[in-house]
């Protein structure tokens, strides 16, 4: 299986290289050259399997040639062993034809664990073959950072640096990043918002001397391996509700477009998905783009669903690449427009293609709180604010086809917002009840590329024996 860049200029890579590289050297994102197909019989056969076995069958064609079947099975077994639920991704019913896919039973209580735990295992296995060491730098709106730290803490051949926007993540999110005591973990609070963190990360990847010098590897959702791991739960959830014999829809609380793009890949593989509904909070660039055809940044307004406080939705580039007939030059031209003037108009033919795949909706702050309160009353479920954004938007798209809304984080990760809406303060699961007692370790950093590069080089030099 080969992976190609959405901007058409970087070399095609195999799975292992695409995973270790993250961002392509032409600034694009890697996508599979062709999407492997699963037949109706193969999809049917997923029914009732343990999550890890279903993951093996879905992911196998994408990693073939890099991991053997036995290796992949071993890595998957390790990746999901630390989850707090035997089903890994259980479904619960919210109402007639509306279901919630709980993706928050991993070690850091958000869906990011599904991808990060397996990518941690896969990168470790790849490094063990060559004896190399790498530097992981990640930008986070809150949940990616803790999931990455959890996946890589304590490894001798990996340093993990996480940039998060100072003062803009929840206390639970921050503590999950600042309390691990391992020397290879570096939590960096950046003076800026998430888009600044993401922009500095991209700058580092585009600085080839630095990138090669520290052996930079990325684990943000621009990393294809992340998307791949998330394809799995679209299959397991749909099959639980009768796929491939029955179609299902999905509503996905969306920020960087990684999670919902995984649903799109599942559909391209043959899973009969009816609609994929993009749900945004008040930072609604994707909803505006889908409705008006203009993808334009307007600045981030902090919300009670902070993991979706994003204005440049990186993975949208992957969907655009397909909608533009896989024309890398056309993608590059639009992205140049974004850089130069803060936006671009999506060509009408591409817009039409996007609208055949995706619907969209937005949820205000007030609607988010009202949805948390309403669901508590009608179902007894406590939703995190991100999941509530999904549930609200899904409510506008319910019909004859079963709808599955993705619950992306545990309510206890955002206790203030949940308490404000319901009067109830959700408790952390027992396995992390001491989070507020552990000492924190964090470095405040300016929004400045050179300063960041220096800090990272110094920290690594301090850790690697001369
Ligand atoms: C990351 C995150 C999202 C958004 O996911 P994307 O893949 O960036 O669209 C939504 N909810 C939570 C809780 C998250 O951590």
Tab-separated table of C-alpha atoms and ligand atoms in Angstrom:
chain	number	residue	atom	x	y	z
A	1	UNK	CA	0.000	0.000	0.000
A	2	UNK	CA	1.398	3.382	-1.048
A	3	UNK	CA	0.512	6.773	0.388
A	4	UNK	CA	0.509	9.981	-1.676
A	5	UNK	CA	0.489	13.647	-0.672
A	6	UNK	CA	-2.574	15.863	-1.127
A	7	UNK	CA	-0.306	18.485	-2.721
A	8	UNK	CA	1.141	16.147	-5.297
A	9	UNK	CA	4.828	17.055	-4.906
A	10	UNK	CA	6.193	14.811	-2.135
A	11	UNK	CA	7.312	11.249	-2.862
A	12	UNK	CA	4.856	8.392	-2.335
A	13	UNK	CA	5.676	6.458	0.845
A	14	UNK	CA	4.889	3.103	2.389
A	15	UNK	CA	2.847	2.867	5.606
A	16	UNK	CA	5.817	2.931	7.993
A	17	UNK	CA	7.387	5.991	6.429
A	18	UNK	CA	4.062	7.805	6.162
A	19	UNK	CA	3.471	7.131	9.870
A	20	UNK	CA	6.923	8.305	10.952
A	21	UNK	CA	6.814	11.366	8.689
A	22	UNK	CA	3.421	12.840	9.584
A	23	UNK	CA	3.258	15.916	7.368
A	24	UNK	CA	4.443	15.429	3.780
A	25	UNK	CA	7.474	17.454	2.717
A	26	UNK	CA	5.395	19.506	0.265
A	27	UNK	CA	3.193	20.621	3.155
A	28	UNK	CA	0.438	18.159	2.199
A	29	UNK	CA	-1.138	15.250	4.041
A	30	UNK	CA	-0.709	11.593	3.176
A	31	UNK	CA	-3.676	9.603	1.894
A	32	UNK	CA	-3.807	6.031	0.557
A	33	UNK	CA	-3.215	5.859	-3.182
A	34	UNK	CA	-6.208	3.514	-3.442
A	35	UNK	CA	-8.688	2.670	-0.705
A	36	UNK	CA	-8.995	-1.074	-0.054
A	37	UNK	CA	-12.495	-2.504	-0.276
A	38	UNK	CA	-14.343	-4.692	2.214
A	39	UNK	CA	-17.089	-6.853	0.740
A	40	UNK	CA	-20.543	-7.143	2.324
A	41	UNK	CA	-19.581	-10.635	3.490
A	42	UNK	CA	-16.412	-9.367	5.145
A	43	UNK	CA	-18.330	-6.567	6.844
A	44	UNK	CA	-21.028	-8.981	8.050
A	45	UNK	CA	-18.341	-11.204	9.504
A	46	UNK	CA	-17.258	-8.408	11.878
A	47	UNK	CA	-20.479	-8.858	13.885
A	48	UNK	CA	-19.827	-9.968	17.430
A	49	UNK	CA	-16.025	-9.952	17.184
A	50	UNK	CA	-13.860	-8.503	19.958
A	51	UNK	CA	-12.868	-4.919	19.095
A	52	UNK	CA	-9.212	-5.875	18.576
A	53	UNK	CA	-10.117	-8.581	16.049
A	54	UNK	CA	-12.356	-6.192	14.108
A	55	UNK	CA	-9.526	-3.633	14.184
A	56	UNK	CA	-7.144	-6.235	12.799
A	57	UNK	CA	-9.410	-6.988	9.848
A	58	UNK	CA	-10.114	-3.341	9.021
A	59	UNK	CA	-6.529	-2.056	9.407
A	60	UNK	CA	-4.666	-5.007	7.916
A	61	UNK	CA	-4.707	-3.999	4.206
A	62	UNK	CA	-3.447	-0.506	5.083
A	63	UNK	CA	-0.362	-1.709	6.962
A	64	UNK	CA	0.382	-4.816	4.888
A	65	UNK	CA	4.044	-4.976	3.905
A	66	UNK	CA	5.117	-3.098	7.021
A	67	UNK	CA	3.596	-5.133	9.869
A	68	UNK	CA	2.999	-8.864	9.668
A	69	UNK	CA	-0.389	-10.203	10.770
A	70	UNK	CA	1.083	-11.472	14.029
A	71	UNK	CA	2.773	-8.149	14.762
A	72	UNK	CA	-0.403	-6.185	14.109
A	73	UNK	CA	-2.414	-8.477	16.369
A	74	UNK	CA	0.126	-8.156	19.193
A	75	UNK	CA	0.226	-4.354	18.900
A	76	UNK	CA	-3.565	-4.095	18.898
A	77	UNK	CA	-3.830	-6.317	21.963
A	78	UNK	CA	-1.413	-4.070	23.857
A	79	UNK	CA	-3.033	-0.862	22.621
A	80	UNK	CA	-6.523	-1.526	23.932
A	81	UNK	CA	-5.709	-3.539	27.073
A	82	UNK	CA	-5.729	-0.368	29.204
A	83	UNK	CA	-9.280	0.633	28.281
A	84	UNK	CA	-11.864	0.718	31.035
A	85	UNK	CA	-14.618	-1.040	29.049
A	86	UNK	CA	-14.643	-4.576	27.647
A	87	UNK	CA	-16.394	-3.444	24.462
A	88	UNK	CA	-13.844	-0.601	23.998
A	89	UNK	CA	-16.421	1.456	22.049
A	90	UNK	CA	-19.891	0.641	23.454
A	91	UNK	CA	-23.146	1.927	21.929
A	92	UNK	CA	-26.010	3.209	24.037
A	93	UNK	CA	-29.440	4.295	22.846
A	94	UNK	CA	-30.636	7.870	23.318
A	95	UNK	CA	-34.022	7.679	21.628
A	96	UNK	CA	-35.837	6.126	18.696
A	97	UNK	CA	-33.202	5.606	16.006
A	98	UNK	CA	-30.553	7.653	17.825
A	99	UNK	CA	-27.498	6.036	19.376
A	100	UNK	CA	-24.400	7.270	21.197
A	101	UNK	CA	-21.011	5.714	20.515
A	102	UNK	CA	-18.997	6.080	23.718
A	103	UNK	CA	-15.387	6.663	22.714
A	104	UNK	CA	-14.171	7.823	26.123
A	105	UNK	CA	-13.183	4.654	27.937
A	106	UNK	CA	-9.461	4.916	27.143
A	107	UNK	CA	-6.715	5.962	29.575
A	108	UNK	CA	-7.204	9.734	29.061
A	109	UNK	CA	-10.998	9.665	28.650
A	110	UNK	CA	-11.284	10.964	25.080
A	111	UNK	CA	-11.532	9.282	21.686
A	112	UNK	CA	-7.941	10.326	20.927
A	113	UNK	CA	-6.808	7.257	22.898
A	114	UNK	CA	-8.158	4.950	20.186
A	115	UNK	CA	-5.584	6.225	17.722
A	116	UNK	CA	-2.808	7.292	20.058
A	117	UNK	CA	-2.519	4.005	21.917
A	118	UNK	CA	-2.030	2.017	18.719
A	119	UNK	CA	0.229	4.615	17.080
A	120	UNK	CA	2.403	4.502	20.216
A	121	UNK	CA	2.700	0.742	19.856
A	122	UNK	CA	3.350	0.925	16.112
A	123	UNK	CA	6.024	3.626	16.371
A	124	UNK	CA	7.769	1.765	19.164
A	125	UNK	CA	7.816	-1.410	17.076
A	126	UNK	CA	9.174	0.490	14.065
A	127	UNK	CA	11.940	2.126	16.160
A	128	UNK	CA	12.901	-1.172	17.735
A	129	UNK	CA	13.774	-2.496	14.265
A	130	UNK	CA	16.278	0.264	13.531
A	131	UNK	CA	17.471	1.388	16.969
A	132	UNK	CA	16.621	4.978	16.047
A	133	UNK	CA	15.352	7.665	18.404
A	134	UNK	CA	12.746	10.277	17.521
A	135	UNK	CA	11.328	13.531	18.819
A	136	UNK	CA	7.583	13.784	18.850
A	137	UNK	CA	6.129	17.257	18.852
A	138	UNK	CA	2.377	17.615	19.056
A	139	UNK	CA	-0.036	20.527	19.165
A	140	UNK	CA	-3.169	20.038	21.191
A	141	UNK	CA	-6.453	21.717	21.959
A	142	UNK	CA	-6.433	19.519	25.056
A	143	UNK	CA	-7.029	15.854	24.348
A	144	UNK	CA	-4.393	14.884	21.782
A	145	UNK	CA	-1.619	15.993	24.133
A	146	UNK	CA	-2.604	13.868	27.072
A	147	UNK	CA	-3.314	10.888	24.831
A	148	UNK	CA	0.131	11.230	23.215
A	149	UNK	CA	1.895	11.581	26.553
A	150	UNK	CA	0.080	8.518	27.849
A	151	UNK	CA	1.128	6.544	24.766
A	152	UNK	CA	4.833	7.525	24.841
A	153	UNK	CA	5.722	8.255	28.489
A	154	UNK	CA	8.832	6.518	29.740
A	155	UNK	CA	10.130	5.293	26.359
A	156	UNK	CA	13.907	5.611	26.166
A	157	UNK	CA	14.089	6.308	22.419
A	158	UNK	CA	11.320	8.921	22.236
A	159	UNK	CA	10.997	12.469	23.570
A	160	UNK	CA	7.495	13.877	23.505
A	161	UNK	CA	6.876	17.637	23.480
A	162	UNK	CA	3.292	18.864	23.665
A	163	UNK	CA	2.289	22.439	22.834
A	164	UNK	CA	-1.015	23.480	24.357
A	165	UNK	CA	-2.641	26.943	24.461
A	166	UNK	CA	-1.927	28.462	27.859
A	167	UNK	CA	-5.093	28.936	29.911
A	168	UNK	CA	-7.381	27.463	27.275
A	169	UNK	CA	-7.609	23.813	28.279
A	170	UNK	CA	-9.658	22.370	31.124
A	171	UNK	CA	-7.933	21.628	34.424
A	172	UNK	CA	-8.322	17.883	33.957
A	173	UNK	CA	-6.835	18.143	30.467
A	174	UNK	CA	-3.913	20.230	31.753
A	175	UNK	CA	-3.187	17.936	34.667
A	176	UNK	CA	-3.195	14.889	32.426
A	177	UNK	CA	-0.350	16.565	30.501
A	178	UNK	CA	1.589	18.116	33.376
A	179	UNK	CA	1.521	15.372	36.020
A	180	UNK	CA	3.376	12.518	34.272
A	181	UNK	CA	6.831	12.563	35.885
A	182	UNK	CA	8.865	10.754	33.215
A	183	UNK	CA	11.910	12.681	31.931
A	184	UNK	CA	10.930	12.188	28.267
A	185	UNK	CA	7.645	14.092	28.731
A	186	UNK	CA	7.696	17.867	28.087
A	187	UNK	CA	4.446	19.830	28.522
A	188	UNK	CA	4.735	23.317	26.958
A	189	UNK	CA	2.109	25.994	27.630
A	190	UNK	CA	2.237	28.354	24.646
A	191	UNK	CA	1.132	31.983	24.779
A	192	UNK	CA	-1.493	31.779	22.057
A	193	UNK	CA	-4.460	29.715	20.902
A	194	UNK	CA	-4.618	26.247	19.397
A	195	UNK	CA	-4.158	27.558	15.866
A	196	UNK	CA	-0.876	29.160	16.990
A	197	UNK	CA	0.263	25.809	18.421
A	198	UNK	CA	-0.657	24.070	15.191
A	199	UNK	CA	1.026	26.772	13.067
A	200	UNK	CA	4.324	26.529	15.016
A	201	UNK	CA	4.205	22.756	14.682
A	202	UNK	CA	3.794	23.059	10.920
A	203	UNK	CA	6.685	25.568	10.853
A	204	UNK	CA	8.908	23.000	12.554
A	205	UNK	CA	7.972	20.359	10.006
A	206	UNK	CA	8.661	22.771	7.169
A	207	UNK	CA	12.122	23.596	8.590
A	208	UNK	CA	13.894	20.598	7.099
A	209	UNK	CA	17.218	21.175	8.885
A	210	UNK	CA	15.467	21.134	12.259
A	211	UNK	CA	13.109	18.344	11.234
A	212	UNK	CA	15.928	16.043	10.193
A	213	UNK	CA	18.252	17.174	12.983
A	214	UNK	CA	15.943	16.101	15.810
A	215	UNK	CA	14.234	13.305	13.817
A	216	UNK	CA	10.893	15.012	14.189
A	217	UNK	CA	7.799	12.812	14.125
A	218	UNK	CA	4.215	13.995	14.329
A	219	UNK	CA	1.233	12.437	16.034
A	220	UNK	CA	-1.377	15.078	15.251
A	221	UNK	CA	-4.438	13.997	13.342
A	222	UNK	CA	-2.604	14.936	10.159
A	223	UNK	CA	-0.772	11.637	10.733
A	224	UNK	CA	-2.420	9.044	8.527
A	225	UNK	CA	-2.018	6.303	11.143
A	226	UNK	CA	-4.291	8.294	13.473
A	227	UNK	CA	-7.051	8.471	10.907
A	228	UNK	CA	-6.689	4.790	10.126
A	229	UNK	CA	-7.150	3.680	13.731
A	230	UNK	CA	-10.380	5.686	13.921
A	231	UNK	CA	-11.884	3.981	10.880
A	232	UNK	CA	-12.383	0.852	12.987
A	233	UNK	CA	-15.136	2.071	15.299
A	234	UNK	CA	-17.296	3.230	12.398
A	235	UNK	CA	-17.349	-0.399	11.310
A	236	UNK	CA	-17.982	-1.913	14.744
A	237	UNK	CA	-20.786	0.552	15.511
A	238	UNK	CA	-22.505	0.216	12.140
A	239	UNK	CA	-22.309	-3.570	12.240
A	240	UNK	CA	-23.873	-3.585	15.737
A	241	UNK	CA	-26.895	-1.841	14.221
A	242	UNK	CA	-27.243	-4.178	11.273
A	243	UNK	CA	-24.747	-3.041	8.629
A	244	UNK	CA	-24.109	-3.958	5.885
A	245	UNK	CA	-27.773	-4.994	5.559
A	246	UNK	CA	-28.959	-1.702	7.010
A	247	UNK	CA	-27.535	1.763	6.373
A	248	UNK	CA	-26.599	4.018	9.270
A	249	UNK	CA	-25.691	7.690	9.621
A	250	UNK	CA	-23.039	9.273	11.829
A	251	UNK	CA	-22.865	12.689	13.451
A	252	UNK	CA	-19.376	13.694	14.511
A	253	UNK	CA	-18.372	16.598	16.775
A	254	UNK	CA	-15.661	18.077	14.595
A	255	UNK	CA	-12.642	20.310	14.989
A	256	UNK	CA	-9.693	19.267	12.873
A	257	UNK	CA	-11.845	16.982	10.672
A	258	UNK	CA	-9.770	13.885	11.533
A	259	UNK	CA	-12.467	11.830	13.177
A	260	UNK	CA	-15.142	12.463	10.563
A	261	UNK	CA	-12.643	11.882	7.769
A	262	UNK	CA	-12.110	8.406	9.227
A	263	UNK	CA	-15.858	7.869	8.734
A	264	UNK	CA	-15.503	8.959	5.134
A	265	UNK	CA	-12.732	6.381	4.638
A	266	UNK	CA	-14.964	3.680	6.172
A	267	UNK	CA	-17.612	4.619	3.622
A	268	UNK	CA	-15.125	4.492	0.763
A	269	UNK	CA	-14.078	1.027	1.956
A	270	UNK	CA	-17.635	-0.152	1.444
A	271	UNK	CA	-19.431	0.486	4.744
A	272	UNK	CA	-22.972	1.617	3.817
A	273	UNK	CA	-23.012	4.978	5.560
A	274	UNK	CA	-25.982	7.136	4.665
A	275	UNK	CA	-24.905	10.602	5.841
A	276	UNK	CA	-21.850	11.912	7.641
A	277	UNK	CA	-22.902	14.971	9.612
A	278	UNK	CA	-20.286	17.527	10.640
A	279	UNK	CA	-21.175	19.088	14.009
A	280	UNK	CA	-19.323	22.266	14.980
A	281	UNK	CA	-19.506	24.546	17.993
A	282	UNK	CA	-19.521	28.334	17.587
A	283	UNK	CA	-16.182	28.014	15.781
A	284	UNK	CA	-18.054	26.996	12.691
A	285	UNK	CA	-15.746	27.372	9.686
A	286	UNK	CA	-16.760	23.931	8.435
A	287	UNK	CA	-20.493	24.582	8.737
A	288	UNK	CA	-20.098	27.929	6.975
A	289	UNK	CA	-17.987	26.336	4.250
A	290	UNK	CA	-20.498	23.547	3.690
A	291	UNK	CA	-23.421	25.967	3.539
A	292	UNK	CA	-21.864	28.863	1.638
A	293	UNK	CA	-18.903	27.348	-0.207
A	294	UNK	CA	-16.437	29.790	1.329
A	295	UNK	CA	-13.748	28.432	3.662
A	296	UNK	CA	-12.674	31.479	5.617
A	297	UNK	CA	-11.048	32.004	9.019
A	298	UNK	CA	-12.587	34.568	11.370
A	299	UNK	CA	-10.614	34.035	14.605
A	300	UNK	CA	-11.283	31.570	17.394
A	301	UNK	CA	-13.786	32.249	20.146
A	302	UNK	CA	-13.082	30.096	23.212
A	303	UNK	CA	-16.020	27.802	23.988
A	304	UNK	CA	-17.072	25.214	26.578
A	305	UNK	CA	-16.102	22.525	24.020
A	306	UNK	CA	-12.446	23.613	23.787
A	307	UNK	CA	-11.177	20.580	21.859
A	308	UNK	CA	-13.139	21.935	18.895
A	309	UNK	CA	-11.945	25.542	19.174
A	310	UNK	CA	-10.169	25.484	15.855
A	311	UNK	CA	-10.382	27.654	12.799
A	312	UNK	CA	-8.099	25.893	10.354
A	313	UNK	CA	-9.370	22.354	10.079
A	314	UNK	CA	-6.277	20.550	8.805
A	315	UNK	CA	-7.796	17.267	7.693
A	316	UNK	CA	-10.393	19.018	5.561
A	317	UNK	CA	-7.571	19.156	3.017
A	318	UNK	CA	-7.897	15.386	2.602
A	319	UNK	CA	-11.588	15.665	1.733
A	320	UNK	CA	-10.863	18.577	-0.606
A	321	UNK	CA	-8.219	16.522	-2.399
A	322	UNK	CA	-10.825	13.909	-3.333
A	323	UNK	CA	-13.483	16.511	-4.101
A	324	UNK	CA	-11.014	18.221	-6.463
A	325	UNK	CA	-10.465	14.966	-8.359
A	326	UNK	CA	-7.173	14.296	-6.529
A	327	UNK	CA	-5.530	17.286	-8.180
A	328	UNK	CA	-2.606	18.183	-5.897
A	329	UNK	CA	-1.879	21.449	-7.705
A	330	UNK	CA	-5.472	22.578	-7.186
A	331	UNK	CA	-5.192	21.802	-3.455
A	332	UNK	CA	-1.915	23.708	-3.264
A	333	UNK	CA	-3.529	26.756	-4.923
A	334	UNK	CA	-6.394	26.795	-2.391
A	335	UNK	CA	-4.003	26.391	0.526
A	336	UNK	CA	-1.885	29.269	-0.787
A	337	UNK	CA	-5.044	31.376	-0.752
A	338	UNK	CA	-5.672	30.370	2.854
A	339	UNK	CA	-2.186	31.419	3.844
A	340	UNK	CA	-2.255	34.692	1.935
A	341	UNK	CA	-5.797	35.929	2.479
A	342	UNK	CA	-7.248	33.772	5.273
A	343	UNK	CA	-9.596	31.795	3.082
A	344	UNK	CA	-10.645	30.429	-0.277
A	345	UNK	CA	-13.763	29.690	-2.269
A	346	UNK	CA	-14.380	26.014	-2.887
A	347	UNK	CA	-14.939	25.444	-6.636
A	348	UNK	CA	-18.627	24.606	-7.299
A	349	UNK	CA	-17.946	21.117	-8.676
A	350	UNK	CA	-15.937	20.228	-5.566
A	351	UNK	CA	-18.640	21.731	-3.366
A	352	UNK	CA	-21.218	19.504	-5.002
A	353	UNK	CA	-19.115	16.434	-4.286
A	354	UNK	CA	-18.589	17.431	-0.666
A	355	UNK	CA	-22.330	17.910	-0.223
A	356	UNK	CA	-23.048	14.404	-1.482
A	357	UNK	CA	-20.884	13.057	1.370
A	358	UNK	CA	-21.378	15.479	4.253
A	359	UNK	CA	-24.137	17.417	5.980
A	360	UNK	CA	-23.376	19.960	8.667
A	361	UNK	CA	-24.762	21.864	11.596
A	362	UNK	CA	-23.586	24.156	14.363
A	363	UNK	CA	-24.360	24.382	18.054
A	364	UNK	CA	-24.129	27.568	20.128
A	365	UNK	CA	-22.887	27.697	23.707
A	366	UNK	CA	-26.423	28.019	25.025
A	367	UNK	CA	-27.611	25.093	22.914
A	368	UNK	CA	-24.700	22.999	24.173
A	369	UNK	CA	-25.678	23.575	27.807
A	370	UNK	CA	-29.363	23.024	27.028
A	371	UNK	CA	-28.560	19.733	25.319
A	372	UNK	CA	-26.508	18.482	28.262
A	373	UNK	CA	-29.417	19.308	30.577
A	374	UNK	CA	-32.071	17.818	28.274
A	375	UNK	CA	-30.227	14.532	27.768
A	376	UNK	CA	-29.716	14.190	31.493
A	377	UNK	CA	-33.479	14.511	31.929
A	378	UNK	CA	-34.636	12.330	29.054
A	379	UNK	CA	-32.023	9.565	29.194
A	380	UNK	CA	-30.007	9.902	32.398
A	381	UNK	CA	-26.838	10.271	30.288
A	382	UNK	CA	-24.299	12.915	31.235
A	383	UNK	CA	-22.729	14.261	28.050
A	384	UNK	CA	-19.453	16.134	27.740
A	385	UNK	CA	-19.900	19.468	25.899
A	386	UNK	CA	-18.357	18.119	22.665
A	387	UNK	CA	-20.676	15.141	22.605
A	388	UNK	CA	-23.575	17.514	23.313
A	389	UNK	CA	-22.691	19.513	20.198
A	390	UNK	CA	-22.988	16.255	18.273
A	391	UNK	CA	-26.268	15.245	19.866
A	392	UNK	CA	-27.838	18.644	19.177
A	393	UNK	CA	-26.845	18.617	15.497
A	394	UNK	CA	-27.817	14.944	15.099
A	395	UNK	CA	-31.268	15.885	16.360
A	396	UNK	CA	-31.699	17.978	13.219
A	397	UNK	CA	-30.845	15.019	10.999
A	398	UNK	CA	-32.859	12.161	12.499
A	399	UNK	CA	-35.025	10.098	10.171
A	400	UNK	CA	-35.646	6.536	9.060
A	401	UNK	CA	-31.956	5.639	9.081
A	402	UNK	CA	-30.398	4.952	12.506
A	403	UNK	CA	-28.121	7.820	13.565
A	404	UNK	CA	-24.993	7.243	15.624
A	405	UNK	CA	-23.530	10.275	17.400
A	406	UNK	CA	-19.932	10.024	18.516
A	407	UNK	CA	-19.384	10.803	22.215
A	408	UNK	CA	-15.825	12.057	22.055
A	409	UNK	CA	-14.953	12.649	25.713
A	410	UNK	CA	-15.995	11.591	29.199
A	411	UNK	CA	-18.096	14.213	31.037
A	412	UNK	CA	-15.608	14.210	33.932
A	413	UNK	CA	-13.030	15.759	31.627
A	414	UNK	CA	-15.153	18.941	31.529
A	415	UNK	CA	-16.761	18.971	34.981
A	416	UNK	CA	-17.374	22.737	35.155
A	417	UNK	CA	-19.452	22.878	31.983
A	418	UNK	CA	-21.394	19.760	32.938
A	419	UNK	CA	-22.076	21.030	36.449
A	420	UNK	CA	-23.218	24.383	35.126
A	421	UNK	CA	-25.721	22.682	32.840
A	422	UNK	CA	-27.048	20.001	35.199
A	423	UNK	CA	-26.012	20.825	38.761
A	424	UNK	CA	-24.157	17.514	38.834
A	425	UNK	CA	-20.382	17.287	39.003
A	426	UNK	CA	-19.260	14.147	37.163
A	427	UNK	CA	-16.601	12.149	39.008
A	428	UNK	CA	-13.400	10.869	37.444
A	429	UNK	CA	-13.225	7.083	37.099
A	430	UNK	CA	-11.513	5.504	40.113
A	431	UNK	CA	-8.364	4.685	38.128
A	432	UNK	CA	-7.471	8.391	37.897
A	433	UNK	CA	-9.050	9.715	41.081
A	434	UNK	CA	-5.708	11.084	42.408
A	435	UNK	CA	-5.134	13.386	39.399
A	436	UNK	CA	-5.609	16.530	41.478
A	437	UNK	CA	-3.048	15.454	44.079
A	438	UNK	CA	-0.126	14.867	41.716
A	439	UNK	CA	2.539	17.609	41.260
A	440	UNK	CA	2.529	19.484	37.934
A	441	UNK	CA	5.505	20.136	35.658
A	442	UNK	CA	5.086	22.581	32.775
A	443	UNK	CA	7.130	25.177	30.850
A	444	UNK	CA	5.528	28.417	29.642
A	445	UNK	CA	6.754	29.232	26.109
A	446	UNK	CA	6.336	32.218	23.763
A	447	UNK	CA	4.610	31.901	20.386
A	448	UNK	CA	7.992	31.984	18.667
A	449	UNK	CA	9.484	29.368	16.383
A	450	UNK	CA	13.163	30.031	17.131
A	451	UNK	CA	12.627	29.938	20.883
A	452	UNK	CA	10.770	26.648	20.582
A	453	UNK	CA	13.432	25.066	18.395
A	454	UNK	CA	16.128	26.079	20.879
A	455	UNK	CA	14.197	24.695	23.822
A	456	UNK	CA	13.590	21.378	22.087
A	457	UNK	CA	17.231	21.011	20.989
A	458	UNK	CA	18.451	21.819	24.513
A	459	UNK	CA	16.100	19.400	26.191
A	460	UNK	CA	17.091	16.569	23.883
A	461	UNK	CA	20.789	17.333	24.309
A	462	UNK	CA	20.263	17.138	28.044
A	463	UNK	CA	18.698	13.677	27.771
A	464	UNK	CA	20.835	11.935	25.172
A	465	UNK	CA	24.166	10.633	26.462
A	466	UNK	CA	27.040	12.249	24.503
B	1	LIG	C1	-10.193	16.229	19.232
B	1	LIG	C2	-11.573	16.272	19.738
B	1	LIG	C3	-12.648	16.563	18.890
B	1	LIG	C4	-12.466	16.924	17.433
B	1	LIG	O1	-11.938	15.856	16.683
B	1	LIG	P1	-11.293	16.145	15.251
B	1	LIG	O2	-10.741	14.851	14.795
B	1	LIG	O3	-10.244	17.185	15.468
B	1	LIG	O4	-12.393	16.651	14.381
B	1	LIG	C5	-13.924	16.504	19.422
B	1	LIG	N1	-14.128	16.210	20.723
B	1	LIG	C6	-13.119	15.940	21.572
B	1	LIG	C7	-13.420	15.638	22.992
B	1	LIG	C8	-11.807	15.957	21.108
B	1	LIG	O5	-10.801	15.684	21.949
